[in-house]
CSV table of C-alpha atoms and ligand atoms in Angstrom, one decimal:
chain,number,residue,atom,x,y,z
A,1,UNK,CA,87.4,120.1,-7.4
A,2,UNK,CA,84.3,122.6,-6.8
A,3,UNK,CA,82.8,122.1,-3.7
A,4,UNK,CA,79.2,124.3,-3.0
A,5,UNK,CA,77.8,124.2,0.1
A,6,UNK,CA,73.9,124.5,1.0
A,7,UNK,CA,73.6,126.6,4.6
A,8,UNK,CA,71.3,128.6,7.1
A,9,UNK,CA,74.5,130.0,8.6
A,10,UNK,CA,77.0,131.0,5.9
A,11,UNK,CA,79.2,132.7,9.1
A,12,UNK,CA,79.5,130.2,10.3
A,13,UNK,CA,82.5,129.0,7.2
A,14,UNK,CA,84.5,132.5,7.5
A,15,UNK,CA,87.4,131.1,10.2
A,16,UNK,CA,87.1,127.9,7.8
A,17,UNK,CA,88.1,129.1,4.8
A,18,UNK,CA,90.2,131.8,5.7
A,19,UNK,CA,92.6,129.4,7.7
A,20,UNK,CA,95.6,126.9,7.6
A,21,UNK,CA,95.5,124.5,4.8
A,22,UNK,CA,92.3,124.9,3.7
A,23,UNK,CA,93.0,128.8,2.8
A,24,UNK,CA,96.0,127.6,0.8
A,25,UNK,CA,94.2,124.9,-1.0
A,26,UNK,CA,92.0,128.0,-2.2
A,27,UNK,CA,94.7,130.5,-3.1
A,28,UNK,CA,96.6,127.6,-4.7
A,29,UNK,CA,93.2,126.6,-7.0
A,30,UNK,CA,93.6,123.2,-5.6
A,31,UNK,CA,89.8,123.7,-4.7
A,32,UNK,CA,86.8,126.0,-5.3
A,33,UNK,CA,84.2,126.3,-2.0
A,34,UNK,CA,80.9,128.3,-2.7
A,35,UNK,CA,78.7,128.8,0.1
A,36,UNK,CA,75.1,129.6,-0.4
A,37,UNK,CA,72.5,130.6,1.9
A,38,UNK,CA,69.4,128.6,1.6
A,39,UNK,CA,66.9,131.6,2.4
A,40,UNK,CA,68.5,133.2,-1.0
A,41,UNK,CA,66.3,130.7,-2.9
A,42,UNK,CA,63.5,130.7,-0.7
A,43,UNK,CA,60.5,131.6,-2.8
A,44,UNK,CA,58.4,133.1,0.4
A,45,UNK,CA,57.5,136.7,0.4
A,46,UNK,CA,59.3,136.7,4.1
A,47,UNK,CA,61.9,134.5,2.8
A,48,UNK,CA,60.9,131.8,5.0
A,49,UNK,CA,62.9,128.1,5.1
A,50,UNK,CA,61.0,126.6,7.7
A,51,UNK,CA,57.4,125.2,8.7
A,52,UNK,CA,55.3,123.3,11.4
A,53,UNK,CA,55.4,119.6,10.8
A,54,UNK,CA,52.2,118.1,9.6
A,55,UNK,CA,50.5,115.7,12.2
A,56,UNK,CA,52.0,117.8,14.7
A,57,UNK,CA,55.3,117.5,16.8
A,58,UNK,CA,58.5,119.7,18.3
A,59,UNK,CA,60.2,122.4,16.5
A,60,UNK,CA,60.3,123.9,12.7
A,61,UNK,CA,61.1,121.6,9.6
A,62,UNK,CA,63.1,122.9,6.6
A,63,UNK,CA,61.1,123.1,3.5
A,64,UNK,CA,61.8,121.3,0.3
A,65,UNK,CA,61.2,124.6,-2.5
A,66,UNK,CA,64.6,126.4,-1.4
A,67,UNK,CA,66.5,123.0,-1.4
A,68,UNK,CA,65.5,122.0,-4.1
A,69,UNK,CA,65.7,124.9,-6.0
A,70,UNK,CA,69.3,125.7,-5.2
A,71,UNK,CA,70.6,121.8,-6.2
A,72,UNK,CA,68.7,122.8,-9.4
A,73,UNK,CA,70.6,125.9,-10.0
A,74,UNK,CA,74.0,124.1,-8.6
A,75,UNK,CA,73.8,120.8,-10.0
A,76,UNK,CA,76.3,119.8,-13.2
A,77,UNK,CA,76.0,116.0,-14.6
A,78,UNK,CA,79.3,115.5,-12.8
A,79,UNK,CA,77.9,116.6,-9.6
A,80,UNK,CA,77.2,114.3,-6.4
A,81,UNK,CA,75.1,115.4,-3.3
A,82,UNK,CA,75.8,114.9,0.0
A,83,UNK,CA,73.2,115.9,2.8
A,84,UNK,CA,74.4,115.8,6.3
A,85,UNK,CA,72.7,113.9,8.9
A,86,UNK,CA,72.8,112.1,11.8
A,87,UNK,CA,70.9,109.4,10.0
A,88,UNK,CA,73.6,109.0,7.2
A,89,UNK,CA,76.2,106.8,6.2
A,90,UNK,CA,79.0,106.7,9.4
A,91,UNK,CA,82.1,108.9,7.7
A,92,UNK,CA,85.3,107.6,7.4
A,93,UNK,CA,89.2,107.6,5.9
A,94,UNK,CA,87.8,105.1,3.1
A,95,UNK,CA,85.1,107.7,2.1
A,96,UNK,CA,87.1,110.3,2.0
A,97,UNK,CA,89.1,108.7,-0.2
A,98,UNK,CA,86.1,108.4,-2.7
A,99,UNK,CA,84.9,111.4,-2.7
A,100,UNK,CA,88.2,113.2,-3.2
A,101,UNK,CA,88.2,111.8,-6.7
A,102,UNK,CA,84.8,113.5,-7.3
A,103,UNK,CA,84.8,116.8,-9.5
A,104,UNK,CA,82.1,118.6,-7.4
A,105,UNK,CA,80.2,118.1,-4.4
A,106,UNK,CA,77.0,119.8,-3.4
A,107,UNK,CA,76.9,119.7,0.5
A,108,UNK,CA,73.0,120.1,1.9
A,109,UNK,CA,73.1,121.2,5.9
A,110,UNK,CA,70.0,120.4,7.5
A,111,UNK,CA,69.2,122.6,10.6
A,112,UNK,CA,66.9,122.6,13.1
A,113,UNK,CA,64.7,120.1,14.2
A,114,UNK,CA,64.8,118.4,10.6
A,115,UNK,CA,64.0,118.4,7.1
A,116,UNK,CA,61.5,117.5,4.9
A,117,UNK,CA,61.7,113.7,4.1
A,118,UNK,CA,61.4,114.9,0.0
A,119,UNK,CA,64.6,116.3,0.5
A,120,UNK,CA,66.1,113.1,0.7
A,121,UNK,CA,65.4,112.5,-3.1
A,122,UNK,CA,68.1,115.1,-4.0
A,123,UNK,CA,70.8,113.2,-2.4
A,124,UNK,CA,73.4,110.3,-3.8
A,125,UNK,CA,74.6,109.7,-0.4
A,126,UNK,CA,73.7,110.8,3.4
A,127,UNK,CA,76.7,111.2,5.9
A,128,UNK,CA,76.5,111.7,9.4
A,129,UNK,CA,80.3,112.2,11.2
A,130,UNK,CA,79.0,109.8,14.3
A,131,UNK,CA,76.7,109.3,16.6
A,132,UNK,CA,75.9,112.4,18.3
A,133,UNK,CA,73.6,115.1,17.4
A,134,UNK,CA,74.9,118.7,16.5
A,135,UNK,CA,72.3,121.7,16.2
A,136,UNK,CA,73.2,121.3,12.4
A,137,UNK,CA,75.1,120.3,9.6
A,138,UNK,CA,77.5,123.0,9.0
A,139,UNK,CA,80.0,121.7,11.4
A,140,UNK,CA,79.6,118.1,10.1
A,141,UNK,CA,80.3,119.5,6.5
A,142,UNK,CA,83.1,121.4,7.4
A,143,UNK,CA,84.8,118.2,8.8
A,144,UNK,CA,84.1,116.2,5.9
A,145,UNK,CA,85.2,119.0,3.5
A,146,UNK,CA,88.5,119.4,5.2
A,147,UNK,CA,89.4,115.6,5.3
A,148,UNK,CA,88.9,115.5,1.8
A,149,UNK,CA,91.0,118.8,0.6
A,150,UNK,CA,93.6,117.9,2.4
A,151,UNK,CA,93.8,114.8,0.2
A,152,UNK,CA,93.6,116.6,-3.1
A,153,UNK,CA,97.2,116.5,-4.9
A,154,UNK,CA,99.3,119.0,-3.8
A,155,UNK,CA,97.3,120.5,-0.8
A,156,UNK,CA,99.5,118.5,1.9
A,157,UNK,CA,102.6,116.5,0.8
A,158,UNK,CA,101.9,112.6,0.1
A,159,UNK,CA,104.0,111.7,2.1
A,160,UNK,CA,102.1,113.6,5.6
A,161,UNK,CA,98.8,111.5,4.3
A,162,UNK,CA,100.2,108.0,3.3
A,163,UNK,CA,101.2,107.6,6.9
A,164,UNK,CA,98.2,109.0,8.3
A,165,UNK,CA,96.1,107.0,10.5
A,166,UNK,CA,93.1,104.8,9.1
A,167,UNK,CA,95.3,104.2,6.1
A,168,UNK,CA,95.7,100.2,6.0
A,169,UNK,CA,92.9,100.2,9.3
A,170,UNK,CA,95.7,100.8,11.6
A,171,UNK,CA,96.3,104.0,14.2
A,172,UNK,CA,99.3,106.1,13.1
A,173,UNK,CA,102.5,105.8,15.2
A,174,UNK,CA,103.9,107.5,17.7
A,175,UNK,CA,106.5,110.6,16.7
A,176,UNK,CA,108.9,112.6,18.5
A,177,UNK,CA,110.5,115.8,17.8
A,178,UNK,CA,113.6,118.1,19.0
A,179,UNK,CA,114.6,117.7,22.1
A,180,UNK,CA,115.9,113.8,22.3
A,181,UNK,CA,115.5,114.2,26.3
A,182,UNK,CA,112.5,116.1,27.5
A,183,UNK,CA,113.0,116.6,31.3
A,184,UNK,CA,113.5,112.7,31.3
A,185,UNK,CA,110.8,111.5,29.1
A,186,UNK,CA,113.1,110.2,26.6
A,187,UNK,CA,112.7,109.6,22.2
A,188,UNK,CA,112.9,105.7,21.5
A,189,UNK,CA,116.6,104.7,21.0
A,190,UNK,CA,116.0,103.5,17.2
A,191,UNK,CA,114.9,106.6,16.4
A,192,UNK,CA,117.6,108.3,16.8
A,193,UNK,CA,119.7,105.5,15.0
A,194,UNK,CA,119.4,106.3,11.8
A,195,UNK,CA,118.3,102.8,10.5
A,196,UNK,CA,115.7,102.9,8.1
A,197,UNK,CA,114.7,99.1,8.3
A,198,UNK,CA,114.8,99.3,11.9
A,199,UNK,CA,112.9,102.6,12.2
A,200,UNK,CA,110.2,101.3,9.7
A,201,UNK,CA,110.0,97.9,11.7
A,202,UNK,CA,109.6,99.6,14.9
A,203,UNK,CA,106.8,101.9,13.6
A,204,UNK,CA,104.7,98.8,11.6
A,205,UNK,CA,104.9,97.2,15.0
A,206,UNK,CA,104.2,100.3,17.4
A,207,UNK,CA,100.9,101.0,14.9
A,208,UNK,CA,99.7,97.5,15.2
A,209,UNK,CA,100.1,97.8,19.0
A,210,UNK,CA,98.2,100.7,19.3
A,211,UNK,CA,95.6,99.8,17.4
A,212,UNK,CA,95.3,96.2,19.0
A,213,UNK,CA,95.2,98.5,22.3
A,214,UNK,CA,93.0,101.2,21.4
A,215,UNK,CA,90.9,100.1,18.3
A,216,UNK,CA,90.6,96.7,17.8
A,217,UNK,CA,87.5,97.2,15.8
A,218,UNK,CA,89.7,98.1,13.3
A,219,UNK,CA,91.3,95.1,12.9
A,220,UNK,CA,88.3,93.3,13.5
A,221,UNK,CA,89.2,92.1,16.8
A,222,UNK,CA,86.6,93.2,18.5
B,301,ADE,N1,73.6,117.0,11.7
B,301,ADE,C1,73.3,116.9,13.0
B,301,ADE,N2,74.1,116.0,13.6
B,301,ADE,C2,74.9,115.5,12.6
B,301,ADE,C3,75.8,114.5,12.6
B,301,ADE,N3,76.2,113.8,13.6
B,301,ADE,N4,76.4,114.2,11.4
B,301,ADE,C4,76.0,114.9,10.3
B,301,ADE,N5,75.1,115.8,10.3
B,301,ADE,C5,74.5,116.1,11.4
């Protein structure tokens, strides 16, 4: 999978990429992550991305030339692009699911206090990671890149994401580690039985609980 990402603030991806899982992914050739700084394809004399919005109003928009001209450059006929905004599509386990299987994704950031509405045309889908405002899109696309590499084959083992949470709309369940008896807060007795049936019983019904507690939305209980 290629992923290239459209930014104001290409700095802001160093710790990103050079970090954890996501660095391996890299090395490994699991995944190939360009960033690109919008202002490299602004056409300006001053390299300018931004303008006053016509009719008046707050703060700089983003304008349509460098955008567009770098999904021009970027785009493949296998390509799909995703611009990041709080007006998008809510994220979620399921989407990442999709879009893993896609062979290259072309991220657009907005910034600021927008982006042209043009823009819009460029993209197959709009995400936004909640409901909640961030001063762009960078950190939104780092979030949605990193749940979706880590699904890639081979970046994580199977096993780590089958039992994630979300999977089958239910909350993961609870696990313990080394020691048994922490200062009296003590690992569930089946646990440390060494039945398999039991053990899987016990965490179906310990993820059901959790969720019923904590998300029934999810079940559509809510
Ligand atoms: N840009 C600003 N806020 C955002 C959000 N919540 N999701 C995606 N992109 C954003």
């Amino acid at each position: 999978m290629k992923i290239d990402i459209l930014t104001l603030f290409p700095n802001m991806y160093d710790n990103f990429l050079t970090e954890s899982i996501i660095k391996r992914a890299i090395l490994d050739k699991k995944v190939t992550i360009n960033i690109h700084n919008i202002r490299d394809y602004s056409k300006d004399p001053h390299k300018k991305v931004d303008d006053y919005p016509f009719g008046g109003g707050a703060g700089m928009v983003l304008m349509p030339q460098p955008i567009f001209d770098a999904v021009a450059d970027l785009r493949k006929d296998n390509s799909y692009v995703i611009l990041m905004t709080p007006q998008g599509n809510t994220y979620n386990q399921k989407k990442a699911y999709e879009l893993k299987n896609k062979k290259h994704l072309i991220i657009i950031c907005g910034h600021y206090e927008g982006f042209d509405e043009r823009i819009r045309t460029l993209a197959d889908l709009e995400l936004s990671i909640g409901d909640y405002i961030l001063t762009g899109g960078e950190l939104a696309s780092m979030v949605v890149t990193d749940s979706i590499v880590r699904l890639i084959d081979g970046v994580i083992e199977t096993d780590s994401h089958l039992n994630d949470s979300f999977n089958n709309n239910l909350l993961d369940y609870p696990t313990y580690t080394r020691p048994a008896d922490y200062n009296g807060l003590k690992v569930p007795d089946v646990l440390l039985s060494g039945h398999h049936e039991n053990i899987n019983k016990w965490r179906y019904e310990q993820s059901l609980k959790r969720t019923k507690e904590r998300r029934p939305d999810l079940l559509g209980e809510d």
